[in-house]
Every structure is written in C-alpha cells, then in structure tokens.
mmCIF file of C-alpha atoms and ligand atoms in Angstrom:
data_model
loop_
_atom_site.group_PDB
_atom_site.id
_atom_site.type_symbol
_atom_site.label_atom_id
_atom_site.label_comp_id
_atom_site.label_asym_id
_atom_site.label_seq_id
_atom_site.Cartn_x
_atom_site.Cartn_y
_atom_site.Cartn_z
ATOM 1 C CA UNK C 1 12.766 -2.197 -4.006
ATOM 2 C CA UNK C 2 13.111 -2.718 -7.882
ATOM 3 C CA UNK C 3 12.219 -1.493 -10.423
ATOM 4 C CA UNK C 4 9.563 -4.002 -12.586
ATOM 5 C CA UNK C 5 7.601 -3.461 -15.521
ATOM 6 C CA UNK C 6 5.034 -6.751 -15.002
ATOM 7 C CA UNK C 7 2.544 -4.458 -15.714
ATOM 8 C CA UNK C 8 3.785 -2.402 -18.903
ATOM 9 C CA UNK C 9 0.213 -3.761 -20.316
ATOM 10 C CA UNK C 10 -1.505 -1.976 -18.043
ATOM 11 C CA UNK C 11 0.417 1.179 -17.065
ATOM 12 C CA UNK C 12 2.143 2.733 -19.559
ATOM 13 C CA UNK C 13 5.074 4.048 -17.403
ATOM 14 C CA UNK C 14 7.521 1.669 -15.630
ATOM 15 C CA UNK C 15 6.401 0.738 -11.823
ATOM 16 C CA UNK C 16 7.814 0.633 -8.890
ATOM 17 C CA UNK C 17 7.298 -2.435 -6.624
ATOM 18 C CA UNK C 18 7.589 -3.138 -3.148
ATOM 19 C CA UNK C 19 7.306 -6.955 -2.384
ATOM 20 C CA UNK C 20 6.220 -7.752 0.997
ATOM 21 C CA UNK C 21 9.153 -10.286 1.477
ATOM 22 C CA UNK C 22 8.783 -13.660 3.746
ATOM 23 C CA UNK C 23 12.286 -12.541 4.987
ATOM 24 C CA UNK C 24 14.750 -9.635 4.840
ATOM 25 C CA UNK C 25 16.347 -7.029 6.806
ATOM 26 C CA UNK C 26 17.997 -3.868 6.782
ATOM 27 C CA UNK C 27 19.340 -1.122 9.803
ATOM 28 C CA UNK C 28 16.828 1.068 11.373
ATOM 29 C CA UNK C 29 15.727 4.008 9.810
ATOM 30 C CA UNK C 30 14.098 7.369 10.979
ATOM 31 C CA UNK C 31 12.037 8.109 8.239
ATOM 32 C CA UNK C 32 9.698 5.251 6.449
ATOM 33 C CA UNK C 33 8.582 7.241 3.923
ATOM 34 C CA UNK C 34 8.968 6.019 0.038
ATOM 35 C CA UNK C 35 9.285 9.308 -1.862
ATOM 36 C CA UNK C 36 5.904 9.679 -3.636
ATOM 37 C CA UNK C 37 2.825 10.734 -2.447
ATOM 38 C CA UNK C 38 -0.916 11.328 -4.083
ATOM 39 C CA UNK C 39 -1.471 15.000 -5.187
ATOM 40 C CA UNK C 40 -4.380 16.986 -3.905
ATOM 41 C CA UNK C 41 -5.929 18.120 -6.873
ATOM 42 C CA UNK C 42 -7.669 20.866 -5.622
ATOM 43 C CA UNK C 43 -8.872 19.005 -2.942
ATOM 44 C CA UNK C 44 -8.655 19.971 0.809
ATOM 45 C CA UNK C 45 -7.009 16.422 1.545
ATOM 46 C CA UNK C 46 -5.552 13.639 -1.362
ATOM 47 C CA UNK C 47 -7.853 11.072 -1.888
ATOM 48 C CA UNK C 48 -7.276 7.373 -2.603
ATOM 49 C CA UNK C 49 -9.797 4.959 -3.852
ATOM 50 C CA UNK C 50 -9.071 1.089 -3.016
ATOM 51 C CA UNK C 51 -10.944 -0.916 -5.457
ATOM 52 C CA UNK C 52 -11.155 -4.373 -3.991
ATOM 53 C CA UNK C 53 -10.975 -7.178 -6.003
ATOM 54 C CA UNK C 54 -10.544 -9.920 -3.321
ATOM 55 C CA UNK C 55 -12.663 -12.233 -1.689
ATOM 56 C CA UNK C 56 -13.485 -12.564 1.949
ATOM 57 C CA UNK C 57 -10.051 -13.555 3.766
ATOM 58 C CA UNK C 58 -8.180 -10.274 2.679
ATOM 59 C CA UNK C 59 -9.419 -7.518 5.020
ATOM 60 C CA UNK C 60 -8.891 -4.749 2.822
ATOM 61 C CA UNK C 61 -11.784 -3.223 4.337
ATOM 62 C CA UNK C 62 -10.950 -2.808 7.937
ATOM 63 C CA UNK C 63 -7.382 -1.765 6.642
ATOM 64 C CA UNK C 64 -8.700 1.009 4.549
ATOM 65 C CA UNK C 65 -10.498 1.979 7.489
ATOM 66 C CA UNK C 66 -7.831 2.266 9.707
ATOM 67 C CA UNK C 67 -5.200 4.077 7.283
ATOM 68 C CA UNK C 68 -8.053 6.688 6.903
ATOM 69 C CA UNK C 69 -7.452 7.646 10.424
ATOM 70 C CA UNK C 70 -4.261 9.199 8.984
ATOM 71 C CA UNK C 71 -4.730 12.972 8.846
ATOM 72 C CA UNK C 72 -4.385 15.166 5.519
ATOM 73 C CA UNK C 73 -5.267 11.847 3.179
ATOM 74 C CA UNK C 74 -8.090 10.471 2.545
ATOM 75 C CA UNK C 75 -8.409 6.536 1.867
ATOM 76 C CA UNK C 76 -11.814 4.702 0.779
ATOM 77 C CA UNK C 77 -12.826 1.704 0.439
ATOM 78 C CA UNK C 78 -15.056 0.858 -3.295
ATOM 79 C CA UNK C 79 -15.692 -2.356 -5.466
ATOM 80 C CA UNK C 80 -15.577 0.303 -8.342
ATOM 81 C CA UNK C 81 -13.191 2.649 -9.807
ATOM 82 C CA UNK C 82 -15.192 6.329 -9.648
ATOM 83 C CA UNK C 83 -15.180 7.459 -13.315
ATOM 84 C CA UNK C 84 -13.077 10.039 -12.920
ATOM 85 C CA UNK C 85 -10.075 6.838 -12.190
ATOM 86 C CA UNK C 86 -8.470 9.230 -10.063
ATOM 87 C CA UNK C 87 -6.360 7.979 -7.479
ATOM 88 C CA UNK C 88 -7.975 4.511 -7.729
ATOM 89 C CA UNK C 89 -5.692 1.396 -6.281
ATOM 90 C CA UNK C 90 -6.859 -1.908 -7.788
ATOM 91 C CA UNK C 91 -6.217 -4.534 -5.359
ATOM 92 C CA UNK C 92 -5.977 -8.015 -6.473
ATOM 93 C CA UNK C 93 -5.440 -11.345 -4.813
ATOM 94 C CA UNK C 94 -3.790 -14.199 -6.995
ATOM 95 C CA UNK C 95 -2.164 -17.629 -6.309
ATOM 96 C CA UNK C 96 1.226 -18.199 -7.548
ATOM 97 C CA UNK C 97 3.384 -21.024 -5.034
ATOM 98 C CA UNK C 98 6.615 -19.649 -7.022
ATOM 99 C CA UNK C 99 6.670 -15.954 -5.668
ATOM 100 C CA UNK C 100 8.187 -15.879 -2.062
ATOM 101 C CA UNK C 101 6.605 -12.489 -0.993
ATOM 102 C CA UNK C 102 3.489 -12.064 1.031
ATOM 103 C CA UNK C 103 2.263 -8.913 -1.045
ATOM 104 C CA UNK C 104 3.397 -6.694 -3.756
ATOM 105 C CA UNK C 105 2.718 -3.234 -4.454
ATOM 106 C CA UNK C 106 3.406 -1.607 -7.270
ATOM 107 C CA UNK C 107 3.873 1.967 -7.560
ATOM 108 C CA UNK C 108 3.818 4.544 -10.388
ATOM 109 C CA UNK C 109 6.993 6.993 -10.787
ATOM 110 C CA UNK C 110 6.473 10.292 -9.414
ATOM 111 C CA UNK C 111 6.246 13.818 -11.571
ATOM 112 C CA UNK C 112 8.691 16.748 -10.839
ATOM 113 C CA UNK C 113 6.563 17.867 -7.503
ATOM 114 C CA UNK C 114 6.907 14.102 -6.080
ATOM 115 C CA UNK C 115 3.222 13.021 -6.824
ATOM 116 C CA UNK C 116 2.587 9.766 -8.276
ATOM 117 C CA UNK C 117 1.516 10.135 -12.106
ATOM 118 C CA UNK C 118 -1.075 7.376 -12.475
ATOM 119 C CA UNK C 119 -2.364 4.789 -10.405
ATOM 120 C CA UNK C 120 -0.888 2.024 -8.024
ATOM 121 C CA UNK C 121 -2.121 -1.481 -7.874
ATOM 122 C CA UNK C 122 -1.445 -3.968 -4.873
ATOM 123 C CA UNK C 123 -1.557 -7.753 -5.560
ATOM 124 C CA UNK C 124 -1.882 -9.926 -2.364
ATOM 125 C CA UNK C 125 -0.367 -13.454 -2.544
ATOM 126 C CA UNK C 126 -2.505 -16.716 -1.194
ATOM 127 C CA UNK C 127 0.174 -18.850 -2.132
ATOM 128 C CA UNK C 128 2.244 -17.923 0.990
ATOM 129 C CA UNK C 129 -0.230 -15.670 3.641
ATOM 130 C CA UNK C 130 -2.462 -18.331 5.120
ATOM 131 C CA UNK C 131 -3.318 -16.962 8.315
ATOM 132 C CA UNK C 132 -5.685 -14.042 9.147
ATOM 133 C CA UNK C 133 -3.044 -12.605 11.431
ATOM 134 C CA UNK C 134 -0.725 -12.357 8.131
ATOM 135 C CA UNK C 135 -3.389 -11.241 5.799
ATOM 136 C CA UNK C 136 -4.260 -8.162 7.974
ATOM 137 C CA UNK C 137 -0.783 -7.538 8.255
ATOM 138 C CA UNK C 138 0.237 -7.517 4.502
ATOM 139 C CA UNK C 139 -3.017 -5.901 3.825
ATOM 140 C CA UNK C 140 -2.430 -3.410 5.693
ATOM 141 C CA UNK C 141 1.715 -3.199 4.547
ATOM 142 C CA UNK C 142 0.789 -2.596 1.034
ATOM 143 C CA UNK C 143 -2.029 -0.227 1.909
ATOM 144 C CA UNK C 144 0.579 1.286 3.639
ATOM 145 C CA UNK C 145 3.061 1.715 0.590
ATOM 146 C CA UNK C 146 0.296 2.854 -1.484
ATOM 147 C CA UNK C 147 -0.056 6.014 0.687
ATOM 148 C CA UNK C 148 3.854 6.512 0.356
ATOM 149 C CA UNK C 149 5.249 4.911 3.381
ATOM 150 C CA UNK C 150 7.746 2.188 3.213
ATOM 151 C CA UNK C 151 9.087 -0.362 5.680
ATOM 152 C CA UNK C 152 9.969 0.045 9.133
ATOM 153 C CA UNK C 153 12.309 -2.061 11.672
ATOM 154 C CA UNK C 154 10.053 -2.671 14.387
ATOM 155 C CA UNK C 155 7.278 -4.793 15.285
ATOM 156 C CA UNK C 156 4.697 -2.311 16.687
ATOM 157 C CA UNK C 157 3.649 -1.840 12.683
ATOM 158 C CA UNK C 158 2.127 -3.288 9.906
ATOM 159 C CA UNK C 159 4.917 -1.868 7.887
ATOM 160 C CA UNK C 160 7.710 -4.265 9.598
ATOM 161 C CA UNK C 161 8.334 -7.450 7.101
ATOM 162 C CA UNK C 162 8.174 -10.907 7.877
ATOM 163 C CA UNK C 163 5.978 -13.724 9.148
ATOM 164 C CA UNK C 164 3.243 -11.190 11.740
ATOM 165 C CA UNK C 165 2.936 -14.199 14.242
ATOM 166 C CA UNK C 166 6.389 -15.988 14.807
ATOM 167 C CA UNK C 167 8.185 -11.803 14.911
ATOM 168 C CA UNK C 168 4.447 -10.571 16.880
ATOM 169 C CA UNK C 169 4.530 -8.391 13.940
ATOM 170 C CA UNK C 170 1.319 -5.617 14.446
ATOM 171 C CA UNK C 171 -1.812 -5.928 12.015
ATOM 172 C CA UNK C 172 -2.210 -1.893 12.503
ATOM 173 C CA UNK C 173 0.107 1.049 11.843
ATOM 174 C CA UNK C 174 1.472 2.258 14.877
ATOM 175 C CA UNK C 175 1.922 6.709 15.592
ATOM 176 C CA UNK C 176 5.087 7.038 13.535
ATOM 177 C CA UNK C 177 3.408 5.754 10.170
ATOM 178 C CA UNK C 178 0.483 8.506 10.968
ATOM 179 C CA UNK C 179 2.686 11.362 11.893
ATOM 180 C CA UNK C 180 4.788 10.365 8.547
ATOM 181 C CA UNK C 181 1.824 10.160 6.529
ATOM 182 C CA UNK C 182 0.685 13.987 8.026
ATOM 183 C CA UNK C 183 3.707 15.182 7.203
ATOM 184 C CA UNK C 184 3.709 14.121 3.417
ATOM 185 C CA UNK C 185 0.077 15.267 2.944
ATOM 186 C CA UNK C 186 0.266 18.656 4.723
ATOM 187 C CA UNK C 187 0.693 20.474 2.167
ATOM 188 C CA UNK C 188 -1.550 22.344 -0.078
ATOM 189 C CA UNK C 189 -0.866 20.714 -3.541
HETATM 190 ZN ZN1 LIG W 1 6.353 -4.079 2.151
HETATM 191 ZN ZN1 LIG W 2 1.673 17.184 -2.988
#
C-alpha cells in the first residue's frame, strides 16, 4: 500500500490506495482487515453506496450483491450518488496500457474512531483485466477494500492477488472476509 495523492483534485485529504497488482506476495496473515471502516451514522448498519460508472464487462453489480451478504454493513448498488454523498464509492473503469495493476482503490484516511472521513473511489483497469473471470475477481477485490478488508494469501477469495485463472483465484469472498467484515461493523457507531 502507498500512500498517493492522484486525486488531491478531487478529495481534499491525501488517499490511500490499494492497487490490485498483476503480481506480488507477502506471508500469510490472520487478519485481512485494512484499518478503516464506514461509520454508522446513526444507522442500525453502515451503509455504502457504489456508484457505477462502468460499462457492461465490469460486474460491479453482482459484486455489490454478494458483499451485501456481509452482516452489520450494508452495500448498494446506484448509477447516482444519493444527495446526501454519504458513503458513496464512485467506481470508474479507464484504459491506461502503462499501469501494471488490475484495479486500484483508493481510500480516504480514517478520523480518531477509525472511520473513513470522506469517500473512496475504485478505478478498474481494461488495459490489463481482459477476461470475465478477472473482472469479477478485481471487482470484487476492490469492493472488498472499500468495505475495509485487505488482501489475503489464499485462493478461496476474491481478496488473493494475481491473475484469477492461471492461480484458480475465487471471483467471491470466501467465510473469513464475512466474519472479518462482522467483526469491524459490529459495533454501534
Ligand atoms: Zn487488492
Ligand atoms: Zn465505527
């Protein structure tokens, strides 16, 4: 992870990224969670809005779905930003041969109670995922980091890197990302 500031136009605090890399590795850990989660705001779970931006071959749709399943967070799926721009996710795709990673999230820095202080944006690359196997993969990686989780070492997730058919890398989360993911949001702030 580094720290990038791509978007200072945009965002008006620095961002943290995490680049779906084409290669990489690093030991096993237990946890896979990032540090920063979505507050509740009053709200019996945290809500996220992904605001899709892409065309047909990103499933951003069927991976919102499925990271809804998680319990305590709540993840939809819009073409618009509610009004309210709370806890909206833009997610872009864009075409640029000289980036290397399959996806890119970029994250905003958390406040004092570890709760992100504006919103994240994801940008998925068609220069390099040209597969649907890899697009519901990363799709559903950088959905993934959004919510606060970050990579794991196995290939029974989404949140593994690396190319999702030569490593039979899973286009879903697997149980550890949802009990994670119930464990950050089960809380009542
Ligand atoms: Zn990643
Ligand atoms: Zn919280």
């Amino acid at each position: 992870m580094t720290l990038r500031r791509r978007l200072s136009a945009v965002f008006v605090v620095a961002l943290l990224a995490v680049a779906g890399l084409a290669t990489g590795a690093a030991p096993a850990v237990a946890s896979n969670l990032e540090g920063g989660h979505w507050a509740h705001d009053g709200l019996a779970h945290s809500q996220i809005y992904f605001v899709d931006h892409t065309g047909a071959f990103w499933p951003v749709t069927s991976a919102t779905y499925k990271w809804n399943e998680a319990r305590g967070v709540d993840s939809y799926y819009v073409t618009r930003c509610p009004s309210s721009r709370l806890h909206c996710t833009d997610v872009y795709e864009f075409n640029d041969p000289s980036q290397t990673f399959y996806g890119e999230t970029f994250l905003p820095l958390t406040d004092g109670n570890g709760h992100f202080r504006w919103n994240a944006a994801v940008y998925l690359n068609d220069a390099t995922v040209h597969n649907s196997t890899q697009a519901r993969k990363t799709t559903c990686q950088e959905l993934g980091h959004v919510l606060g989780l970050d990579h794991q070492y196995t290939n029974t997730t989404c949140m593994m890197q690396g190319d999702a058919i030569a490593l039979h890398i899973s286009v879903t989360p697997n149980a550890h990302d949802f009990d994670m993911l119930h464990g950050l949001y089960a809380h009542a702030n």
